[in-house]
Amino acid sequence: MNPSNKLALVTGATSGIGAAFAERLAADGYDLILVGRRKDRLDEFAAAHPEVAVTAVTADLSTDDGIDTIARLAATEPLDLLVNNAGVSHYMPMAELPADKARELLGVKVLAPTLITRAAVGPMQARGAGAIINVAGMIAFSGPADKSVMPRRATYAGTLAHLVAMSQALSAELDGTGVQVQVLCPGVVATEFHTRQGLDLSAIPRMSAADVVTAGLRGLELGEVVTAPGVEDAGLLDAVFQADLAAFGGQSTHLATRYR
């Protein structure tokens, strides 16, 4: 690796948003550690980008071994940027979601980004610089929706909500350290993500993965903690967060009247 180049680690780098991050970061001169399940795609990317150093790591982030492998890299490599992007969809009502798929989803979208971030954040603090992008989605804000909103996906929505709350709280923990944290929340994106689930969204307007990456990197420049590429009025997000804090601050040790 070129010591003058910045270094980024991207999970889920073989397609979609992760591949778009890899392309953009390579164009920006980053050396890359790319993580995915498909070795052929990782090797193809490395061969197509001889201008930067690319380390391809095959790992399954639904497993303890896969998570531990990448967490060790995050702890020992001098990362300037960590992009926790790996994901699986598994859109199903909870009662219909097989246990093995639930475990896979929680592994990839909760355990992996949490433990990889935990491994990276200490060394970033010690260096006084670095950035972490956790890729979630606007579904994190869909919890109050009624049953007319389909497909039902309680477990999936919960994993994304975890990433939002974790990223917000971690950003506060890291205030003043030089380390940035962002949770990137796109809506529907034109990738292979939904087709793997057997969903045909070709008739639905979708954002490009490249635009999501543009928003994420620009969001870091703007100092955003929550970046929503498709939300024009950022005041809507501010209203959500202020309402959250109002509810949090509105509690007391006395039983609320409505429960008496």
Coordinates of C-alpha atoms in Angstrom, one line a residue:
M1 CA 0.0 0.0 0.0
N2 CA 1.1 3.6 -0.7
P3 CA 1.7 5.2 2.7
S4 CA 0.5 8.6 1.2
N5 CA -2.9 7.1 0.3
K6 CA -5.8 7.1 2.7
L7 CA -7.2 3.6 3.6
A8 CA -10.8 2.5 3.6
L9 CA -12.4 -0.8 4.6
V10 CA -15.8 -1.5 2.9
T11 CA -18.0 -4.5 3.8
G12 CA -20.5 -5.9 1.3
A13 CA -18.3 -4.6 -1.4
T14 CA -19.2 -7.0 -4.2
S15 CA -22.4 -5.3 -5.4
G16 CA -24.7 -2.3 -4.9
I17 CA -23.9 0.5 -2.5
G18 CA -20.7 -1.3 -1.3
A19 CA -19.4 -1.6 -4.9
A20 CA -20.2 2.0 -5.6
F21 CA -18.3 3.1 -2.5
A22 CA -15.3 1.0 -3.7
E23 CA -15.4 2.6 -7.1
R24 CA -15.7 6.2 -5.7
L25 CA -13.0 5.7 -3.1
A26 CA -10.6 4.1 -5.6
A27 CA -11.2 7.1 -7.9
D28 CA -10.4 9.4 -4.9
G29 CA -7.1 7.6 -4.4
Y30 CA -7.9 5.5 -1.4
D31 CA -6.2 2.1 -0.9
L32 CA -9.0 -0.4 -0.1
I33 CA -9.7 -3.4 2.1
L34 CA -12.8 -4.9 0.4
V35 CA -14.9 -7.5 2.2
G36 CA -17.5 -9.8 0.6
R37 CA -18.7 -13.3 0.2
R38 CA -17.9 -13.5 -3.5
K39 CA -14.1 -13.9 -4.1
D40 CA -14.5 -13.7 -7.9
R41 CA -16.0 -10.2 -7.7
L42 CA -13.5 -8.9 -5.2
D43 CA -10.6 -10.2 -7.4
E44 CA -12.2 -8.7 -10.5
F45 CA -12.3 -5.3 -8.8
A46 CA -8.7 -5.5 -7.7
A47 CA -7.6 -6.5 -11.2
A48 CA -9.5 -3.5 -12.7
H49 CA -8.0 -1.0 -10.3
P50 CA -4.2 -1.4 -10.4
E51 CA -3.8 2.3 -9.5
V52 CA -4.6 1.6 -5.9
A53 CA -3.8 -1.2 -3.5
V54 CA -6.7 -3.5 -3.0
T55 CA -6.8 -6.2 -0.4
A56 CA -9.7 -8.6 -1.0
V57 CA -11.0 -10.4 2.0
T58 CA -13.6 -13.1 1.7
A59 CA -15.8 -13.3 4.8
D60 CA -19.3 -14.2 5.8
L61 CA -20.4 -11.6 8.3
S62 CA -23.3 -13.7 9.5
T63 CA -20.8 -15.9 11.3
D64 CA -18.6 -15.3 14.4
D65 CA -15.5 -16.2 12.4
G66 CA -16.3 -13.8 9.6
I67 CA -17.0 -10.9 12.1
D68 CA -13.9 -11.6 14.1
T69 CA -11.7 -11.7 11.0
I70 CA -12.8 -8.2 9.9
A71 CA -12.8 -6.8 13.4
R72 CA -9.2 -7.8 13.7
L73 CA -8.4 -5.9 10.5
A74 CA -10.4 -2.9 11.7
A75 CA -8.4 -2.9 14.9
T76 CA -4.9 -3.3 13.4
E77 CA -5.1 -1.4 10.0
P78 CA -4.8 2.4 10.1
L79 CA -8.2 3.0 8.7
D80 CA -9.2 6.5 7.6
L81 CA -12.7 5.3 6.7
L82 CA -14.8 2.3 7.7
V83 CA -18.0 1.6 5.7
N84 CA -20.2 -1.0 7.3
N85 CA -22.4 -1.7 4.3
A86 CA -22.9 -5.5 4.2
G87 CA -26.6 -6.5 4.3
V88 CA -29.2 -9.1 3.6
S89 CA -32.9 -8.3 3.1
H90 CA -35.1 -11.2 4.5
Y91 CA -38.3 -9.1 4.2
M92 CA -40.8 -11.3 6.0
P93 CA -43.3 -11.0 8.9
M94 CA -41.5 -12.1 12.0
A95 CA -43.7 -15.2 12.5
E96 CA -42.7 -16.4 9.0
L97 CA -39.0 -15.6 9.2
P98 CA -37.0 -18.8 9.6
A99 CA -34.8 -18.8 12.7
D100 CA -31.6 -19.3 10.5
K101 CA -32.5 -16.3 8.4
A102 CA -33.2 -14.2 11.5
R103 CA -29.8 -15.1 12.9
E104 CA -28.2 -14.3 9.6
L105 CA -29.9 -10.9 9.4
L106 CA -29.0 -10.0 13.0
G107 CA -25.4 -11.1 12.4
V108 CA -24.9 -9.0 9.3
K109 CA -26.8 -5.9 10.3
V110 CA -26.4 -5.7 14.1
L111 CA -23.5 -7.8 15.4
A112 CA -21.1 -7.2 12.5
P113 CA -21.3 -3.4 12.3
T114 CA -21.3 -3.1 16.1
L115 CA -18.3 -5.3 16.7
I116 CA -16.3 -4.0 13.7
T117 CA -17.1 -0.4 14.7
R118 CA -16.0 -1.2 18.3
A119 CA -12.7 -2.6 17.0
A120 CA -12.0 0.4 14.8
V121 CA -13.1 3.3 17.0
G122 CA -10.4 3.0 19.7
P123 CA -7.5 3.2 17.2
M124 CA -9.2 6.0 15.3
Q125 CA -9.5 7.9 18.6
A126 CA -5.8 7.3 19.3
R127 CA -4.9 8.7 15.9
G128 CA -7.3 11.6 16.4
A129 CA -9.0 11.1 13.0
G130 CA -11.2 8.8 11.1
A131 CA -14.7 8.3 9.9
I132 CA -17.3 5.5 10.2
I133 CA -20.3 5.2 7.9
N134 CA -23.0 2.7 8.9
V135 CA -25.4 2.0 6.0
A136 CA -28.9 1.6 7.3
G137 CA -32.0 2.9 5.5
M138 CA -35.2 4.9 5.8
I139 CA -37.0 1.8 6.9
A140 CA -35.5 2.6 10.3
F141 CA -38.1 5.3 10.6
S142 CA -41.0 3.2 9.4
G143 CA -41.9 1.6 12.7
P144 CA -45.1 3.6 13.4
A145 CA -46.5 2.7 10.0
D146 CA -49.8 0.7 10.0
K147 CA -50.4 -2.7 8.4
S148 CA -51.1 -1.2 5.0
V149 CA -47.3 -0.6 4.5
M150 CA -45.8 -3.7 2.8
P151 CA -43.8 -5.9 2.9
R152 CA -43.9 -6.5 6.6
R153 CA -40.3 -6.6 7.9
A154 CA -40.2 -6.1 11.7
T155 CA -36.9 -7.8 12.2
Y156 CA -35.2 -6.0 9.3
A157 CA -36.6 -2.6 10.4
G158 CA -35.3 -3.2 13.9
T159 CA -31.8 -3.9 12.7
L160 CA -31.7 -0.6 10.9
A161 CA -33.2 1.3 13.8
H162 CA -30.3 -0.2 15.9
L163 CA -27.8 1.3 13.5
V164 CA -29.4 4.8 13.7
A165 CA -29.5 4.9 17.5
M166 CA -26.0 3.4 17.9
S167 CA -24.5 5.8 15.4
Q168 CA -26.2 8.8 17.0
A169 CA -25.1 7.8 20.5
L170 CA -21.6 6.9 19.4
S171 CA -21.2 10.3 17.6
A172 CA -21.9 12.0 20.9
E173 CA -19.4 9.8 22.7
L174 CA -16.8 10.8 20.1
D175 CA -17.5 14.5 20.2
G176 CA -14.2 16.4 20.1
T177 CA -12.0 13.3 19.3
G178 CA -11.7 14.0 15.6
V179 CA -13.6 10.8 14.7
Q180 CA -16.9 11.1 12.8
V181 CA -19.8 8.7 12.7
Q182 CA -22.6 8.8 10.2
V183 CA -25.6 6.5 9.6
L184 CA -26.5 6.6 5.9
C185 CA -30.2 6.0 5.3
P186 CA -31.2 5.7 1.6
G187 CA -34.7 4.7 0.5
V188 CA -35.1 2.3 -2.4
V189 CA -31.9 1.9 -4.3
A190 CA -31.3 0.3 -7.8
T191 CA -29.1 -2.7 -6.7
E192 CA -29.3 -6.5 -6.6
F193 CA -30.5 -6.3 -3.0
H194 CA -34.2 -6.8 -3.6
T195 CA -33.9 -9.2 -6.6
R196 CA -32.1 -11.6 -4.3
Q197 CA -35.2 -11.6 -2.2
G198 CA -37.3 -12.3 -5.2
L199 CA -38.8 -8.8 -5.3
D200 CA -39.3 -7.1 -8.7
L201 CA -39.0 -3.4 -8.1
S202 CA -38.1 -2.5 -11.7
A203 CA -41.3 -0.4 -12.1
I204 CA -40.6 1.6 -8.9
P205 CA -38.4 4.8 -9.1
R206 CA -35.1 4.1 -7.4
M207 CA -32.0 6.1 -6.5
S208 CA -28.7 5.0 -8.0
A209 CA -26.1 3.5 -5.7
A210 CA -23.6 6.2 -6.9
D211 CA -25.9 8.9 -5.7
V212 CA -26.2 7.3 -2.3
V213 CA -22.4 7.3 -2.1
T214 CA -22.3 10.9 -3.1
A215 CA -24.7 11.8 -0.3
G216 CA -22.7 9.8 2.2
L217 CA -19.4 11.4 1.4
R218 CA -20.9 14.9 1.2
G219 CA -22.7 14.2 4.5
L220 CA -19.4 13.6 6.2
E221 CA -18.2 17.0 4.9
L222 CA -21.4 18.6 6.2
G223 CA -20.9 17.0 9.6
E224 CA -24.2 15.1 9.4
V225 CA -24.7 12.2 11.8
V226 CA -27.9 11.0 9.9
T227 CA -27.7 11.3 6.2
A228 CA -30.9 10.7 4.2
P229 CA -30.0 11.0 0.5
G230 CA -33.6 11.2 -0.7
V231 CA -35.0 13.6 2.0
E232 CA -35.0 17.1 0.5
D233 CA -36.2 18.8 3.6
A234 CA -33.7 18.1 6.3
G235 CA -36.0 19.8 8.8
L236 CA -38.1 16.7 8.7
L237 CA -35.2 14.7 10.2
D238 CA -34.6 17.4 12.8
A239 CA -38.2 17.3 13.8
V240 CA -37.9 13.5 14.4
F241 CA -34.9 13.9 16.5
Q242 CA -36.3 16.8 18.6
A243 CA -39.5 14.7 19.2
D244 CA -37.3 11.8 20.3
L245 CA -35.5 14.1 22.8
A246 CA -38.7 15.7 24.0
A247 CA -40.1 12.2 24.8
F248 CA -36.9 11.2 26.5
G249 CA -36.8 14.4 28.5
G250 CA -40.5 14.2 29.4
Q251 CA -40.2 11.2 31.7
S252 CA -40.3 11.3 35.4
T253 CA -40.3 8.9 38.4
H254 CA -44.1 9.3 38.8
L255 CA -46.6 7.0 37.1
A256 CA -48.2 8.8 34.2
T257 CA -51.8 9.7 34.9
R258 CA -53.2 7.6 32.0
Y259 CA -51.9 4.5 33.8
R260 CA -53.5 5.2 37.2

